Coordinates of C-alpha atoms in Angstrom, one line a residue:
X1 CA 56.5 105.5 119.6
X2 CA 59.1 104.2 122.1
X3 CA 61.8 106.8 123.7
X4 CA 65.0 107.2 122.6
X5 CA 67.8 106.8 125.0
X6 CA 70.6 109.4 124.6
X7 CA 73.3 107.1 125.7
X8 CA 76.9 109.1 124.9
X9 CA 78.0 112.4 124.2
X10 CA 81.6 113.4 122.5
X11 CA 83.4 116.7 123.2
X12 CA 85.8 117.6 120.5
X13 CA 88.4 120.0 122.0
X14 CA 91.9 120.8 120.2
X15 CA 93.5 120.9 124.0
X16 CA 92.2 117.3 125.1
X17 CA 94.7 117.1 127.5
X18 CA 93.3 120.8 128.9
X19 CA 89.1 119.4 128.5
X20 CA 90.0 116.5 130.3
X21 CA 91.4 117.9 133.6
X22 CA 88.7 120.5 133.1
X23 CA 86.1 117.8 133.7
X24 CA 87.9 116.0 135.7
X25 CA 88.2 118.4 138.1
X26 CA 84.6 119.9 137.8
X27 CA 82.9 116.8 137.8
X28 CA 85.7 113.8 139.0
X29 CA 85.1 112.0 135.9
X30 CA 88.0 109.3 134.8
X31 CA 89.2 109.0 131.4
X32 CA 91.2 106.4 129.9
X33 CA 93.0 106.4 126.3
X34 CA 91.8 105.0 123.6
X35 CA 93.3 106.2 121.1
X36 CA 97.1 105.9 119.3
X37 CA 99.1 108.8 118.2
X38 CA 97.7 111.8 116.4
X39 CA 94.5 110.0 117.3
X40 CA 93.3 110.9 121.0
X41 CA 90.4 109.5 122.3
X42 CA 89.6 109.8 125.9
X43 CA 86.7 107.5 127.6
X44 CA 85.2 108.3 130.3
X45 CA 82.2 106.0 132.6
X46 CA 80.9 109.7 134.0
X47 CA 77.1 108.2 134.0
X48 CA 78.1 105.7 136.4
X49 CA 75.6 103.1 136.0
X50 CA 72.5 105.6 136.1
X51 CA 74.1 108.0 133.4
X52 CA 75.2 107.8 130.3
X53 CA 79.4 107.4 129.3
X54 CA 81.2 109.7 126.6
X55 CA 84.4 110.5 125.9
X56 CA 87.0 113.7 124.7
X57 CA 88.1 113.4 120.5
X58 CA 91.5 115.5 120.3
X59 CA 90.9 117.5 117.1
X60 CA 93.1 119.7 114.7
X61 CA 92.2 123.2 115.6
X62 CA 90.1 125.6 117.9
X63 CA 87.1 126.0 115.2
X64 CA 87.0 122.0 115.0
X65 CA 85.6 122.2 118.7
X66 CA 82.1 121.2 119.5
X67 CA 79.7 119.3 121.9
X68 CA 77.6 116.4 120.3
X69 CA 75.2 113.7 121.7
X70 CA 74.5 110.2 120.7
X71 CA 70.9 108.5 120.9
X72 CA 70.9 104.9 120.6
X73 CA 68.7 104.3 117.8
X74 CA 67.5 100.3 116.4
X75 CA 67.9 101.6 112.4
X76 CA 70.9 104.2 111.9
X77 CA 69.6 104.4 108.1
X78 CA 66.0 105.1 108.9
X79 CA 66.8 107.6 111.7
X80 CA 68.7 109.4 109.5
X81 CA 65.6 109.4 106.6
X82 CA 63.7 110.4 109.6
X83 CA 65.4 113.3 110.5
X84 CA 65.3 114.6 107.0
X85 CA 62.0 114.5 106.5
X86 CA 61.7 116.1 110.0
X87 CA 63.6 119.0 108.7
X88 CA 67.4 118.0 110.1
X89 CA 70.5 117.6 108.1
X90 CA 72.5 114.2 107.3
X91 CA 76.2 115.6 107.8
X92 CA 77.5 112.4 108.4
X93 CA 76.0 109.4 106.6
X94 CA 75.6 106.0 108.1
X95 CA 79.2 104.4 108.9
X96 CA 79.7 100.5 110.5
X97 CA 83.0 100.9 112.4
X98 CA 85.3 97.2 112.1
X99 CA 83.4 96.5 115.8
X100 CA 79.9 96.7 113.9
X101 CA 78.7 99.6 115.7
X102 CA 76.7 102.0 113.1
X103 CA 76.8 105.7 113.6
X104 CA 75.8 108.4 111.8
X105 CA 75.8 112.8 112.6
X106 CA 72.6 115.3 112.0
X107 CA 71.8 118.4 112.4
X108 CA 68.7 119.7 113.7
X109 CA 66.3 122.3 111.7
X110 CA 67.9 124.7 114.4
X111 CA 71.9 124.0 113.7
X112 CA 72.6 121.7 116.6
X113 CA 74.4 118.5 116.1
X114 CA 73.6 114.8 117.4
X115 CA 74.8 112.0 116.7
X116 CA 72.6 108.4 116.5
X117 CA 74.3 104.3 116.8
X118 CA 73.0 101.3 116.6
X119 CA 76.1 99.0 118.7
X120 CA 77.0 95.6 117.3
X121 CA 75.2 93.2 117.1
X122 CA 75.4 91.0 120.9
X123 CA 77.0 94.4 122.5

């Protein structure tokens, strides 16, 4: 069995503006909106070309907050079978965004979210 790259991580915070000069200053990463209103999305190139990129979610309250990791994965679908039968959780089933890229959530047998993707097809 090949590795799995984890390739992008998503820090939901209900002070977005707040997260993002946090890690700004702690680690000079650059964000850039991608989002419209009601609907922040903050990405950020903090792997550089060695790491891996993420990005800050604005979200509605302090107990939607979290920390979450994305693995690129080939099958979304069968990742998500797989975790199941591994023990994990399907929280999130598989959804295609309008750019084609397939993501789902899970949680592991130990309460921790991650996320999988497959990107679009040619990206």
């Amino acid at each position: 069995m090949s590795s799995t790259p984890v390739t992008w991580f998503e820090i939901g915070s209900d002070r977005p503006d707040e997260a993002q000069r946090f890690y700004a200053d702690l680690f000079g990463w650059g964000f850039e909106e991608q989002g419209g209103p009601g609907n922040s999305y903050r990405q950020t190139g903090a792997g550089g070309e060695r790491g891996i990129g993420g990005a800050i979610r604005g979200t509605g309250s302090a107990a939607d907050n979290y920390a979450i990791f994305y693995a690129q994965v080939p099958d979304v679908a069968e990742t998500c079978r797989r975790a199941e039968a591994a023990g994990g959780t399907v929280l999130a089933k598989p959804v295609t965004a309008p750019s084609g890229l397939v993501h789902a959530r899970l949680r592991d047998p130990s309460g921790n979210l991650l996320g999988v993707f497959t990107p679009p097809a040619g990206g």
